[in-house]
PDB file of C-alpha atoms in Angstrom:
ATOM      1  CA  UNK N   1      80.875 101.798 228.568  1.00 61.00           C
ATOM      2  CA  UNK N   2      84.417 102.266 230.468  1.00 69.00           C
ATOM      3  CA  UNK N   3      86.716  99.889 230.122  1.00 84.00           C
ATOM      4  CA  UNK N   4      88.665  97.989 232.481  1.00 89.00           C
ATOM      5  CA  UNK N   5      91.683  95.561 231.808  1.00 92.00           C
ATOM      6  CA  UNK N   6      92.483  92.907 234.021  1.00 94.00           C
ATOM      7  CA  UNK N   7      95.807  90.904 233.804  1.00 95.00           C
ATOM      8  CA  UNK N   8      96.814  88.111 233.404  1.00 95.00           C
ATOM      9  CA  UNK N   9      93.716  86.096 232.193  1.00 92.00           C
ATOM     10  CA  UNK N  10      94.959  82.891 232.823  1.00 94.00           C
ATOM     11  CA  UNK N  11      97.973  81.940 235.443  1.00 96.00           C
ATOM     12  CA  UNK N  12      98.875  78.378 236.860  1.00 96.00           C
ATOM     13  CA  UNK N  13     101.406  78.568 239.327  1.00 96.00           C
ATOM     14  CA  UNK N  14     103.326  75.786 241.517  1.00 96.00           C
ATOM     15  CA  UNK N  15     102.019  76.083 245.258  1.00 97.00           C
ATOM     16  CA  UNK N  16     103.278  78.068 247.952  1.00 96.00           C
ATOM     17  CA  UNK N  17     104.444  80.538 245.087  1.00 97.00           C
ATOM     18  CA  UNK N  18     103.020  83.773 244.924  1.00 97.00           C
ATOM     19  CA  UNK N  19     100.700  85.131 242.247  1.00 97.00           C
ATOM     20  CA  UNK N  20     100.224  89.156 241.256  1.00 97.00           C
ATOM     21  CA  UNK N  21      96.988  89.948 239.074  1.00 97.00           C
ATOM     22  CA  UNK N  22      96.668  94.299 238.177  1.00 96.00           C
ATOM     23  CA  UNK N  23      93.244  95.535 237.597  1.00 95.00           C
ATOM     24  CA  UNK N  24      93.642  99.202 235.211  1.00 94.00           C
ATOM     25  CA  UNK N  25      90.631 101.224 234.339  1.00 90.00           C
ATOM     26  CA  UNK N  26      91.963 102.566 231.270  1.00 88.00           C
ATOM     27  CA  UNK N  27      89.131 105.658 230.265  1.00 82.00           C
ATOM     28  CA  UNK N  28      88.058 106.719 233.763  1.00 81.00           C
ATOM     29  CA  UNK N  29      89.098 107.571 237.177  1.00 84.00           C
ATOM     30  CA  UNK N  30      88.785 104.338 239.089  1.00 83.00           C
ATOM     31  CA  UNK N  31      88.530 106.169 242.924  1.00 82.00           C
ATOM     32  CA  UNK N  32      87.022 102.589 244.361  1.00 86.00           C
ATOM     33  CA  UNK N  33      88.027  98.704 242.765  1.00 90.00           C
ATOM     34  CA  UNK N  34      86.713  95.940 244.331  1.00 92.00           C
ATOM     35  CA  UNK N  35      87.858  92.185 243.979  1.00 95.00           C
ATOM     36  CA  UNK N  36      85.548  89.129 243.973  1.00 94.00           C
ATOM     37  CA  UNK N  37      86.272  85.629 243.560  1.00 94.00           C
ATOM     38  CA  UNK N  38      83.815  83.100 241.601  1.00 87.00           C
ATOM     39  CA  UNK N  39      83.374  79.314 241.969  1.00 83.00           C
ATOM     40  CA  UNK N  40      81.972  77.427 239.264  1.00 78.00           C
ATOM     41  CA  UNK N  41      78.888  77.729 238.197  1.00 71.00           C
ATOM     42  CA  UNK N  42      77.631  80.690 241.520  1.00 77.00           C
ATOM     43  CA  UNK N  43      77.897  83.783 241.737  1.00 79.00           C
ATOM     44  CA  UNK N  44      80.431  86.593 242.677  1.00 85.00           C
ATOM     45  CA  UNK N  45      81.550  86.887 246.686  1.00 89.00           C
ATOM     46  CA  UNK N  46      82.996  89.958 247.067  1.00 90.00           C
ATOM     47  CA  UNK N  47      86.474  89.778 248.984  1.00 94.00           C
ATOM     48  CA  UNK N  48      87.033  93.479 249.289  1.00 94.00           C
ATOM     49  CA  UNK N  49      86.980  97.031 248.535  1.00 90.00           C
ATOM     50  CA  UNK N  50      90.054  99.509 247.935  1.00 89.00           C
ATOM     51  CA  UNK N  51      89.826 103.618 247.908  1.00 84.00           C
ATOM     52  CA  UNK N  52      92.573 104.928 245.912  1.00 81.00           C
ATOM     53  CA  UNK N  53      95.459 105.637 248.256  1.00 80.00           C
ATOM     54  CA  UNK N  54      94.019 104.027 251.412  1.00 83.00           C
ATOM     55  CA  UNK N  55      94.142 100.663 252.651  1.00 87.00           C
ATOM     56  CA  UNK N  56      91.120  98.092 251.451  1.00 92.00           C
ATOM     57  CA  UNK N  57      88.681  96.722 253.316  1.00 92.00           C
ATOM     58  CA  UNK N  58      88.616  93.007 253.474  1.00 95.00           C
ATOM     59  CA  UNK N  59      84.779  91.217 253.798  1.00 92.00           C
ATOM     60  CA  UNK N  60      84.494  88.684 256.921  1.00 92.00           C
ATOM     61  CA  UNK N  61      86.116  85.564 256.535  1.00 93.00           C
ATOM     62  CA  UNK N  62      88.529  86.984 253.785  1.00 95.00           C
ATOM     63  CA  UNK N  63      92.414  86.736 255.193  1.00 94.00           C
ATOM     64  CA  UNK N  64      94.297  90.409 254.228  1.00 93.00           C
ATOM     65  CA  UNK N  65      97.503  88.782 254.869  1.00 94.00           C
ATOM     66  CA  UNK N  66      97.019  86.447 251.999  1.00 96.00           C
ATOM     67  CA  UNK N  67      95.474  88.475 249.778  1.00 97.00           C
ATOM     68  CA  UNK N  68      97.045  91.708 249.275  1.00 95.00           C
ATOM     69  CA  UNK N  69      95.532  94.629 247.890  1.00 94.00           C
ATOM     70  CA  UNK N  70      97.422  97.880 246.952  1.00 91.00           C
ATOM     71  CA  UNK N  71      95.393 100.512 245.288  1.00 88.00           C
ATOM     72  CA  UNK N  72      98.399 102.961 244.628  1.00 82.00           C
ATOM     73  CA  UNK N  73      96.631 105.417 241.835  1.00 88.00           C
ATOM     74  CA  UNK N  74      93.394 105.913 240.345  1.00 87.00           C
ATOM     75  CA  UNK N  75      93.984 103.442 237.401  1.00 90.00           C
ATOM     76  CA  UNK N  76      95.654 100.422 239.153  1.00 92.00           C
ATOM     77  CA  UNK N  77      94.610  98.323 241.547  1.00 93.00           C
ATOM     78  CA  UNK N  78      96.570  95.046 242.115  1.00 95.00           C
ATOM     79  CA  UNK N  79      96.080  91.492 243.990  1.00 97.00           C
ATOM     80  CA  UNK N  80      98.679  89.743 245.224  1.00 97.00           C
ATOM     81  CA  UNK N  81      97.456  86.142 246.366  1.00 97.00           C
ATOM     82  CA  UNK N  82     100.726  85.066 248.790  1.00 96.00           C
ATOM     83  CA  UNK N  83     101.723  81.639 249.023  1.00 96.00           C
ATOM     84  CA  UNK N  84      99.306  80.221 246.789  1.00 96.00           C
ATOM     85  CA  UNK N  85      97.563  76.899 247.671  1.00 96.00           C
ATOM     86  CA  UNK N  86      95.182  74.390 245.443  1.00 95.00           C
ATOM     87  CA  UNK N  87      92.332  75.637 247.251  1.00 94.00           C
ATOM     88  CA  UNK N  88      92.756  79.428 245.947  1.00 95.00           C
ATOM     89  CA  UNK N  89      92.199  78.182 242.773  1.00 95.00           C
ATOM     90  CA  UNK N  90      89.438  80.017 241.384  1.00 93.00           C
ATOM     91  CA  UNK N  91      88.301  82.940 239.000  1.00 92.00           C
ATOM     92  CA  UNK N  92      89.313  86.366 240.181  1.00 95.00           C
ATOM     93  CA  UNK N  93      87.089  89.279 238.722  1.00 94.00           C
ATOM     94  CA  UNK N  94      87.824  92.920 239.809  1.00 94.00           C
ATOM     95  CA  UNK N  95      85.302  95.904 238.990  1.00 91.00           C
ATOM     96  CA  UNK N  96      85.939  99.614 238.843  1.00 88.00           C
ATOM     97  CA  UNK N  97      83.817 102.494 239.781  1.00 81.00           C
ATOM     98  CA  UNK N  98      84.422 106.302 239.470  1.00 69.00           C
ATOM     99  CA  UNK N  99      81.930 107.214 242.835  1.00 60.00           C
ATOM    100  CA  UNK N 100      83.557 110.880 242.184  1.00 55.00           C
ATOM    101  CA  UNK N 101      80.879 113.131 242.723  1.00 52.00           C
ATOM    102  CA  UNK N 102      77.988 110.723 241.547  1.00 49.00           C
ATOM    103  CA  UNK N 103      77.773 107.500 243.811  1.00 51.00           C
ATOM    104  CA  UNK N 104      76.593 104.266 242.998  1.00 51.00           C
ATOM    105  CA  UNK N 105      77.915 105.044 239.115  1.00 60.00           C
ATOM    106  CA  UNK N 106      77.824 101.630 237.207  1.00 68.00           C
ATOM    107  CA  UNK N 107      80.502  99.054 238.572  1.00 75.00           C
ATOM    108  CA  UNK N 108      82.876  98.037 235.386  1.00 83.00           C
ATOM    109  CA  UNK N 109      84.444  94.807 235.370  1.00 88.00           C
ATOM    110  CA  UNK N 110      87.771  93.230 234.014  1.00 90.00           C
ATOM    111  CA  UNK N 111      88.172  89.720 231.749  1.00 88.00           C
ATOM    112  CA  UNK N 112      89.014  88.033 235.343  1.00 91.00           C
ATOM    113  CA  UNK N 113      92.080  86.246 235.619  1.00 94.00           C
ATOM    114  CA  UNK N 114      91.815  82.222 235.947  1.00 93.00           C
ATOM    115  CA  UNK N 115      94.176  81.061 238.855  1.00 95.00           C
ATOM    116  CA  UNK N 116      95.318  77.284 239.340  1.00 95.00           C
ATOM    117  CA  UNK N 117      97.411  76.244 241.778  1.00 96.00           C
ATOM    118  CA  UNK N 118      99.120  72.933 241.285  1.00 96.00           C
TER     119      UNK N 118
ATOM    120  CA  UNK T   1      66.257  84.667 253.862  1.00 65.00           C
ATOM    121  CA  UNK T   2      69.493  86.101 251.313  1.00 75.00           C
ATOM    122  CA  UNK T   3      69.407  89.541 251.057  1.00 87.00           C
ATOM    123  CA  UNK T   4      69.107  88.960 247.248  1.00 91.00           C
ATOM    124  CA  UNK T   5      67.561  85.805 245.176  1.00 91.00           C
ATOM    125  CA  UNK T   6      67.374  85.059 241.962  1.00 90.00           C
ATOM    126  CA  UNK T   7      66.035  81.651 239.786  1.00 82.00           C
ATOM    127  CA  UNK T   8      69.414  79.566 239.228  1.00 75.00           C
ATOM    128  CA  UNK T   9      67.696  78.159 236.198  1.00 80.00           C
ATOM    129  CA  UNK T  10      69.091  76.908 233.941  1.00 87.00           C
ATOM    130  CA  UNK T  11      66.601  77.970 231.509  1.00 93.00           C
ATOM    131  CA  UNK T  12      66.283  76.966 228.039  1.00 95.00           C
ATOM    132  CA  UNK T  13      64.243  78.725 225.660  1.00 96.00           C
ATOM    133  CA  UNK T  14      63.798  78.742 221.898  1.00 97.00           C
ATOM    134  CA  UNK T  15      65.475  80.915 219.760  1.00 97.00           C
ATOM    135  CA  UNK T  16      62.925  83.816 219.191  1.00 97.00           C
ATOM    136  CA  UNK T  17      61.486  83.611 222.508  1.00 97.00           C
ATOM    137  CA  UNK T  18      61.084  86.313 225.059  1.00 97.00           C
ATOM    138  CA  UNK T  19      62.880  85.456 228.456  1.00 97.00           C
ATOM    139  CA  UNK T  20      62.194  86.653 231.575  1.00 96.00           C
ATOM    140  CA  UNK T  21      64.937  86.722 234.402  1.00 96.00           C
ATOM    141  CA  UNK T  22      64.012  87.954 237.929  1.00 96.00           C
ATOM    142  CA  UNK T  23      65.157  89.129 241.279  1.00 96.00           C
ATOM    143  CA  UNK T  24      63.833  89.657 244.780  1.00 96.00           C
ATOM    144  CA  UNK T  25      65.238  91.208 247.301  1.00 95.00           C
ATOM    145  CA  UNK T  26      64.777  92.101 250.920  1.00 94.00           C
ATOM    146  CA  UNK T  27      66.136  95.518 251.684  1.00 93.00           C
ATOM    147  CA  UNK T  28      64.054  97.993 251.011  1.00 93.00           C
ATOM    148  CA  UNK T  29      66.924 100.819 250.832  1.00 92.00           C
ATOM    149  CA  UNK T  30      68.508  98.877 247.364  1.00 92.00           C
ATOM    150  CA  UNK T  31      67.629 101.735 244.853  1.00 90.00           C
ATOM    151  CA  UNK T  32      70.368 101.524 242.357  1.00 90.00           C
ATOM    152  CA  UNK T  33      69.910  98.116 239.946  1.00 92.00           C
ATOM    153  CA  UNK T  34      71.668  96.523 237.385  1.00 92.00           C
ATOM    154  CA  UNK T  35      71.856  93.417 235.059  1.00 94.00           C
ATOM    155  CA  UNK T  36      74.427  91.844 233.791  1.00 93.00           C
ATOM    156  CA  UNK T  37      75.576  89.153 231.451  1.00 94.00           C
ATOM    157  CA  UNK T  38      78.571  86.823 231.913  1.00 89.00           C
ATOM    158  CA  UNK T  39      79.532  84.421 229.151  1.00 88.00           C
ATOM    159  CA  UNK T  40      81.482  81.460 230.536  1.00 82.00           C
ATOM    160  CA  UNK T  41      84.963  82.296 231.692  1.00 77.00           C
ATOM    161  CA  UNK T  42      84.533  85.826 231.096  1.00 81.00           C
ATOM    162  CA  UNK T  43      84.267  89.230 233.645  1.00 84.00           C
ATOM    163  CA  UNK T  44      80.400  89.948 233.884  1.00 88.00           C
ATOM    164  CA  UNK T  45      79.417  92.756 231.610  1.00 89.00           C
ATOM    165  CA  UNK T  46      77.038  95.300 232.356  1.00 87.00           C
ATOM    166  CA  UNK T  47      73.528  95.095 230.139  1.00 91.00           C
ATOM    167  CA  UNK T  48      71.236  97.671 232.195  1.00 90.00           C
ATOM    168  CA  UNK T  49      71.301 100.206 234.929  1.00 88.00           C
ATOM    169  CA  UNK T  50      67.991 101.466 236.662  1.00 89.00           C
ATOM    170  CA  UNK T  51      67.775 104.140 239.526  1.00 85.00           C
ATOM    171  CA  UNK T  52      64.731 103.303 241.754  1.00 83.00           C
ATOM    172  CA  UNK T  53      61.297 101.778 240.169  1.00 84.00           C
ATOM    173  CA  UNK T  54      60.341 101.997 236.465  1.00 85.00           C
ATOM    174  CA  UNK T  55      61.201 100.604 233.104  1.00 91.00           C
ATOM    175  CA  UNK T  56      64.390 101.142 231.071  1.00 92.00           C
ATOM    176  CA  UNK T  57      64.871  99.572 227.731  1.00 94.00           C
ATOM    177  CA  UNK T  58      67.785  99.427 225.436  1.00 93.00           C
ATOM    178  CA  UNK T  59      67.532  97.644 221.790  1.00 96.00           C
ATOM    179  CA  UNK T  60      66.001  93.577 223.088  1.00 97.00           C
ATOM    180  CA  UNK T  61      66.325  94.151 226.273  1.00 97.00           C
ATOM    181  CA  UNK T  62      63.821  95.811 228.730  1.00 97.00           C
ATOM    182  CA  UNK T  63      64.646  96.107 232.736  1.00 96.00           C
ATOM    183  CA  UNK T  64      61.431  96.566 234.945  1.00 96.00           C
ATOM    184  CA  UNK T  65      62.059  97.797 238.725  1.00 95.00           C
ATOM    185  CA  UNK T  66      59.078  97.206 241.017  1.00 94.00           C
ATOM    186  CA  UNK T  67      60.174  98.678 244.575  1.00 92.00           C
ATOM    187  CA  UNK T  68      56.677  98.435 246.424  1.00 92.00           C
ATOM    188  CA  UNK T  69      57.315  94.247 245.654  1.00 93.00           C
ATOM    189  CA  UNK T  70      60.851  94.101 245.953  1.00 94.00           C
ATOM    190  CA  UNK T  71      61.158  92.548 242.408  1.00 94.00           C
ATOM    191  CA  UNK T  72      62.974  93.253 239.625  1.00 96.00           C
ATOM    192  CA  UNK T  73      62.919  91.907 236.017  1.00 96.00           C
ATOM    193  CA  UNK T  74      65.071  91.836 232.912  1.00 97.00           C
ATOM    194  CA  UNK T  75      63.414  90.670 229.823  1.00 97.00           C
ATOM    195  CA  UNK T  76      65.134  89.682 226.237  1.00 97.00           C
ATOM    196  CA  UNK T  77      62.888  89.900 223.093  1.00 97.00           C
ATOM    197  CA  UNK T  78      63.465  87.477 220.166  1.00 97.00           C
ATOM    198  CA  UNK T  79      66.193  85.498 222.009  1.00 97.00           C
ATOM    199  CA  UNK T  80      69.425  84.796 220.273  1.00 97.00           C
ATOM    200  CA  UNK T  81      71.418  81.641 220.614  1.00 96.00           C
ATOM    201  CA  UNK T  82      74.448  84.291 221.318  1.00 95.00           C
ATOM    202  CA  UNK T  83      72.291  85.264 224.472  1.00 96.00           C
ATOM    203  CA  UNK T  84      72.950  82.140 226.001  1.00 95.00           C
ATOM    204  CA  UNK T  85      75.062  83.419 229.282  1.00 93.00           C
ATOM    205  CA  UNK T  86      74.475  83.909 232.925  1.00 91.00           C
ATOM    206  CA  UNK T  87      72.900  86.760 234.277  1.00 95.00           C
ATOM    207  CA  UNK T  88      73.243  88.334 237.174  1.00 93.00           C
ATOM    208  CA  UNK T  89      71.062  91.137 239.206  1.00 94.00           C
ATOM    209  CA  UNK T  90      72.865  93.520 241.552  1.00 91.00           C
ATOM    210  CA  UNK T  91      71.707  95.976 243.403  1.00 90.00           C
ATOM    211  CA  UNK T  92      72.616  98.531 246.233  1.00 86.00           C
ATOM    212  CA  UNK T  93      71.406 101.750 248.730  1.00 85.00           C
ATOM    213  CA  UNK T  94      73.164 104.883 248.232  1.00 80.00           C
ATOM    214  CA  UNK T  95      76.501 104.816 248.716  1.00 73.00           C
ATOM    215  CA  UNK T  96      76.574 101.098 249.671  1.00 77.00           C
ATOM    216  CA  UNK T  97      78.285  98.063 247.402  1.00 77.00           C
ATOM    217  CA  UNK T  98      76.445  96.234 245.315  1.00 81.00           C
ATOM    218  CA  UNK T  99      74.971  93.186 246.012  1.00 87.00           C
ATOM    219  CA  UNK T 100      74.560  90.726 243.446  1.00 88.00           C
ATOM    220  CA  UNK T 101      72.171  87.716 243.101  1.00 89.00           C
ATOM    221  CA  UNK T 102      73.190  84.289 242.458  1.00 85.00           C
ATOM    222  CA  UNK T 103      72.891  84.412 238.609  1.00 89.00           C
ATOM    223  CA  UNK T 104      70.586  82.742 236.187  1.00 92.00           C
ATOM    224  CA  UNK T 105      71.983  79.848 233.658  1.00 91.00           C
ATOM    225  CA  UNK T 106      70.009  80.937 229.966  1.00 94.00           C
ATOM    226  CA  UNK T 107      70.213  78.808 226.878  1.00 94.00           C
ATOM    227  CA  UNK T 108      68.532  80.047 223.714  1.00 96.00           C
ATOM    228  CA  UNK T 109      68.633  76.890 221.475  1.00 95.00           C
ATOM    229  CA  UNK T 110      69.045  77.460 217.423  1.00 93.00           C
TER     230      UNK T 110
END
Protein backbone atom coordinates (compact mmCIF):
# COMPACT_ATOMS: atom_id res chain seq x y z
CA UNK A 1 0.00 0.00 0.00
CA UNK A 2 1.01 3.91 -0.14
CA UNK A 3 2.96 5.12 2.27
CA UNK A 4 2.68 7.95 4.48
CA UNK A 5 5.36 9.46 6.92
CA UNK A 6 4.44 11.28 9.83
CA UNK A 7 6.98 13.36 11.91
CA UNK A 8 8.11 13.55 14.68
CA UNK A 9 6.98 10.27 16.44
CA UNK A 10 7.54 11.29 19.74
CA UNK A 11 7.75 15.17 21.07
CA UNK A 12 7.52 16.43 24.79
CA UNK A 13 7.45 19.97 24.95
CA UNK A 14 7.31 22.58 28.02
CA UNK A 15 3.68 24.19 28.07
CA UNK A 16 2.47 27.13 26.43
CA UNK A 17 5.23 26.28 23.71
CA UNK A 18 4.20 25.45 20.43
CA UNK A 19 4.49 22.08 18.72
CA UNK A 20 4.67 21.46 14.60
CA UNK A 21 4.00 17.70 13.46
CA UNK A 22 4.20 17.28 9.03
CA UNK A 23 2.22 14.52 7.62
CA UNK A 24 4.03 13.55 3.74
CA UNK A 25 2.50 10.96 1.53
CA UNK A 26 5.57 9.99 -0.08
CA UNK A 27 4.20 7.55 -3.36
CA UNK A 28 0.87 9.24 -4.08
CA UNK A 29 -0.95 12.39 -4.53
CA UNK A 30 -2.39 13.14 -1.13
CA UNK A 31 -5.45 15.74 -2.55
CA UNK A 32 -7.34 15.26 1.11
CA UNK A 33 -5.28 14.53 4.84
CA UNK A 34 -7.17 14.36 7.70
CA UNK A 35 -5.93 14.58 11.44
CA UNK A 36 -7.34 12.60 14.39
CA UNK A 37 -6.36 12.50 17.85
CA UNK A 38 -6.48 9.13 20.07
CA UNK A 39 -6.84 8.69 23.85
CA UNK A 40 -5.73 5.65 25.39
CA UNK A 41 -7.08 2.71 24.87
CA UNK A 42 -10.52 4.33 22.24
CA UNK A 43 -10.66 4.98 19.20
CA UNK A 44 -9.76 7.74 16.59
CA UNK A 45 -11.93 11.30 16.77
CA UNK A 46 -11.38 12.91 13.81
CA UNK A 47 -10.39 16.73 14.31
CA UNK A 48 -10.43 17.71 10.69
CA UNK A 49 -10.11 17.51 7.07
CA UNK A 50 -7.70 19.59 4.66
CA UNK A 51 -8.05 19.81 0.56
CA UNK A 52 -4.79 20.59 -0.85
CA UNK A 53 -4.57 24.35 -1.21
CA UNK A 54 -7.76 25.28 0.68
CA UNK A 55 -8.40 25.87 4.16
CA UNK A 56 -9.45 22.61 6.48
CA UNK A 57 -12.41 21.96 7.95
CA UNK A 58 -12.37 21.65 11.65
CA UNK A 59 -15.13 18.90 13.33
CA UNK A 60 -17.46 20.56 16.17
CA UNK A 61 -15.91 21.17 19.29
CA UNK A 62 -12.33 21.21 17.67
CA UNK A 63 -10.69 24.97 18.20
CA UNK A 64 -8.89 26.05 14.52
CA UNK A 65 -7.08 28.66 16.32
CA UNK A 66 -5.20 26.13 18.31
CA UNK A 67 -4.75 23.70 16.01
CA UNK A 68 -3.48 24.82 12.80
CA UNK A 69 -3.66 23.07 9.69
CA UNK A 70 -1.86 24.13 6.43
CA UNK A 71 -2.18 21.78 3.57
CA UNK A 72 0.23 23.77 1.17
CA UNK A 73 0.92 20.83 -1.63
CA UNK A 74 -0.23 17.51 -2.40
CA UNK A 75 2.44 15.70 -0.23
CA UNK A 76 2.47 17.81 3.01
CA UNK A 77 0.13 18.46 5.32
CA UNK A 78 1.23 19.95 8.70
CA UNK A 79 -0.28 20.52 12.42
CA UNK A 80 0.69 23.08 14.38
CA UNK A 81 -0.78 22.60 18.03
CA UNK A 82 -0.25 26.52 19.48
CA UNK A 83 0.44 27.07 22.94
CA UNK A 84 0.49 23.66 24.03
CA UNK A 85 -1.17 22.66 27.36
CA UNK A 86 -1.04 19.16 29.53
CA UNK A 87 -4.37 18.44 28.39
CA UNK A 88 -3.33 18.23 24.50
CA UNK A 89 -1.34 15.55 25.38
CA UNK A 90 -2.31 12.78 23.31
CA UNK A 91 -1.51 10.62 20.11
CA UNK A 92 -1.86 12.50 16.87
CA UNK A 93 -2.47 10.18 13.74
CA UNK A 94 -2.96 11.81 10.26
CA UNK A 95 -4.24 9.71 7.12
CA UNK A 96 -3.90 10.44 3.44
CA UNK A 97 -6.19 9.81 0.60
CA UNK A 98 -5.75 10.41 -3.19
CA UNK A 99 -9.95 10.97 -3.83
CA UNK A 100 -8.56 12.07 -7.48
CA UNK A 101 -10.91 10.71 -9.76
CA UNK A 102 -11.90 7.57 -7.59
CA UNK A 103 -13.52 8.63 -4.16
CA UNK A 104 -13.56 6.90 -1.07
CA UNK A 105 -9.87 5.31 -2.21
CA UNK A 106 -8.37 3.61 0.98
CA UNK A 107 -7.39 6.24 3.78
CA UNK A 108 -3.39 5.71 4.53
CA UNK A 109 -2.14 6.52 7.80
CA UNK A 110 1.21 7.87 9.34
CA UNK A 111 3.32 6.29 12.60
CA UNK A 112 1.37 9.17 14.69
CA UNK A 113 3.36 11.41 16.60
CA UNK A 114 3.15 11.05 20.62
CA UNK A 115 2.71 14.62 22.17
CA UNK A 116 3.34 15.41 26.02
CA UNK A 117 3.05 18.49 27.38
CA UNK A 118 4.76 19.07 30.68
CA UNK B 1 -27.49 4.79 19.19
CA UNK B 2 -23.50 5.57 17.61
CA UNK B 3 -23.55 5.67 14.16
CA UNK B 4 -20.96 2.81 14.32
CA UNK B 5 -20.34 -0.03 17.18
CA UNK B 6 -18.09 -2.42 17.58
CA UNK B 7 -17.23 -5.20 20.69
CA UNK B 8 -14.41 -3.32 22.82
CA UNK B 9 -13.30 -6.76 23.83
CA UNK B 10 -10.64 -7.40 24.89
CA UNK B 11 -10.63 -10.76 23.48
CA UNK B 12 -8.26 -13.44 24.10
CA UNK B 13 -8.02 -16.36 22.03
CA UNK B 14 -5.59 -19.24 21.60
CA UNK B 15 -3.00 -19.25 19.27
CA UNK B 16 -4.49 -21.21 16.24
CA UNK B 17 -7.87 -20.03 16.74
CA UNK B 18 -10.15 -18.33 14.31
CA UNK B 19 -11.35 -14.80 15.59
CA UNK B 20 -14.15 -13.07 14.71
CA UNK B 21 -14.34 -9.15 15.04
CA UNK B 22 -17.60 -7.31 14.15
CA UNK B 23 -19.32 -4.09 13.38
CA UNK B 24 -22.80 -2.63 13.18
CA UNK B 25 -23.76 0.25 11.96
CA UNK B 26 -26.76 2.45 11.44
CA UNK B 27 -26.57 4.30 8.17
CA UNK B 28 -27.63 2.57 5.57
CA UNK B 29 -25.69 4.82 2.84
CA UNK B 30 -21.98 3.43 4.46
CA UNK B 31 -20.91 1.37 1.32
CA UNK B 32 -17.21 1.66 1.36
CA UNK B 33 -15.58 -0.65 4.48
CA UNK B 34 -12.43 -1.26 5.85
CA UNK B 35 -10.44 -3.00 8.70
CA UNK B 36 -7.68 -2.14 10.22
CA UNK B 37 -5.05 -3.15 12.68
CA UNK B 38 -3.21 -0.89 15.15
CA UNK B 39 -0.41 -2.29 17.28
CA UNK B 40 0.07 -0.22 20.44
CA UNK B 41 1.56 3.18 19.86
CA UNK B 42 1.51 2.81 16.27
CA UNK B 43 -0.71 4.68 13.15
CA UNK B 44 -3.56 2.09 12.32
CA UNK B 45 -2.73 0.11 9.26
CA UNK B 46 -5.03 -0.87 6.72
CA UNK B 47 -5.81 -4.95 6.57
CA UNK B 48 -9.01 -4.98 4.15
CA UNK B 49 -11.09 -2.83 1.92
CA UNK B 50 -14.68 -3.94 0.73
CA UNK B 51 -17.06 -1.90 -1.63
CA UNK B 52 -20.72 -2.69 -0.67
CA UNK B 53 -21.83 -6.41 0.56
CA UNK B 54 -19.80 -9.60 -0.09
CA UNK B 55 -16.69 -11.39 0.97
CA UNK B 56 -13.06 -10.39 0.33
CA UNK B 57 -10.21 -12.45 1.56
CA UNK B 58 -6.54 -11.90 1.56
CA UNK B 59 -3.97 -14.73 2.94
CA UNK B 60 -5.74 -15.36 7.06
CA UNK B 61 -7.87 -12.91 6.84
CA UNK B 62 -11.46 -12.91 5.36
CA UNK B 63 -13.82 -9.57 5.52
CA UNK B 64 -17.66 -10.37 5.19
CA UNK B 65 -20.04 -7.23 4.39
CA UNK B 66 -23.72 -7.91 5.11
CA UNK B 67 -25.64 -4.55 4.07
CA UNK B 68 -29.36 -5.87 4.38
CA UNK B 69 -28.14 -6.34 8.48
CA UNK B 70 -25.93 -3.58 8.79
CA UNK B 71 -23.06 -5.91 9.96
CA UNK B 72 -19.83 -6.40 9.03
CA UNK B 73 -17.17 -9.02 9.98
CA UNK B 74 -13.43 -9.56 9.80
CA UNK B 75 -12.26 -12.97 10.57
CA UNK B 76 -8.42 -14.25 11.23
CA UNK B 77 -7.68 -17.99 10.60
CA UNK B 78 -5.02 -19.79 12.72
CA UNK B 79 -4.39 -16.75 14.98
CA UNK B 80 -0.88 -15.64 15.61
CA UNK B 81 0.40 -14.27 18.85
CA UNK B 82 1.82 -11.32 16.40
CA UNK B 83 -2.00 -10.66 15.69
CA UNK B 84 -2.50 -9.45 18.98
CA UNK B 85 -3.51 -5.56 18.13
CA UNK B 86 -6.59 -3.47 18.01
CA UNK B 87 -8.80 -3.42 15.27
CA UNK B 88 -10.76 -1.06 14.02
CA UNK B 89 -13.88 -1.00 11.38
CA UNK B 90 -14.48 2.14 9.32
CA UNK B 91 -16.75 2.79 7.04
CA UNK B 92 -18.33 5.63 4.83
CA UNK B 93 -21.15 6.75 1.85
CA UNK B 94 -19.75 8.00 -1.25
CA UNK B 95 -17.82 10.76 -1.01
CA UNK B 96 -18.26 11.09 2.78
CA UNK B 97 -15.28 10.50 5.62
CA UNK B 98 -14.92 7.57 7.15
CA UNK B 99 -16.27 6.67 10.20
CA UNK B 100 -14.56 4.39 12.36
CA UNK B 101 -15.78 2.11 15.23
CA UNK B 102 -14.43 2.08 18.60
CA UNK B 103 -11.84 -0.73 18.06
CA UNK B 104 -11.56 -4.21 19.38
CA UNK B 105 -8.61 -5.19 22.04
CA UNK B 106 -7.33 -9.03 20.49
CA UNK B 107 -4.83 -11.18 22.29
CA UNK B 108 -3.74 -14.43 20.66
CA UNK B 109 -1.88 -16.18 23.56
CA UNK B 110 1.32 -18.57 22.58
Amino acid sequence: GAVVSQHPSRVICKSGTSVKIECRSLDFQATTMFWYRQFPKQSLMLMATSNEGSKATYEQGVEKDKFLINHASLTLSTLTVTSAHPEDSSFYICSAEDRGELRNTEAFFGQGTRLTVV
Amino acid sequence: QKEVEQDPGPLSVPEGAIVSLNCTYSNSAFQYFMWYRQYSRKGPELLMYTYSSGNKEDGRFTAQVDKSSKYISLFIRDSQPSDSATYLCAMSAYGQNFVFGPGTRLSVLP
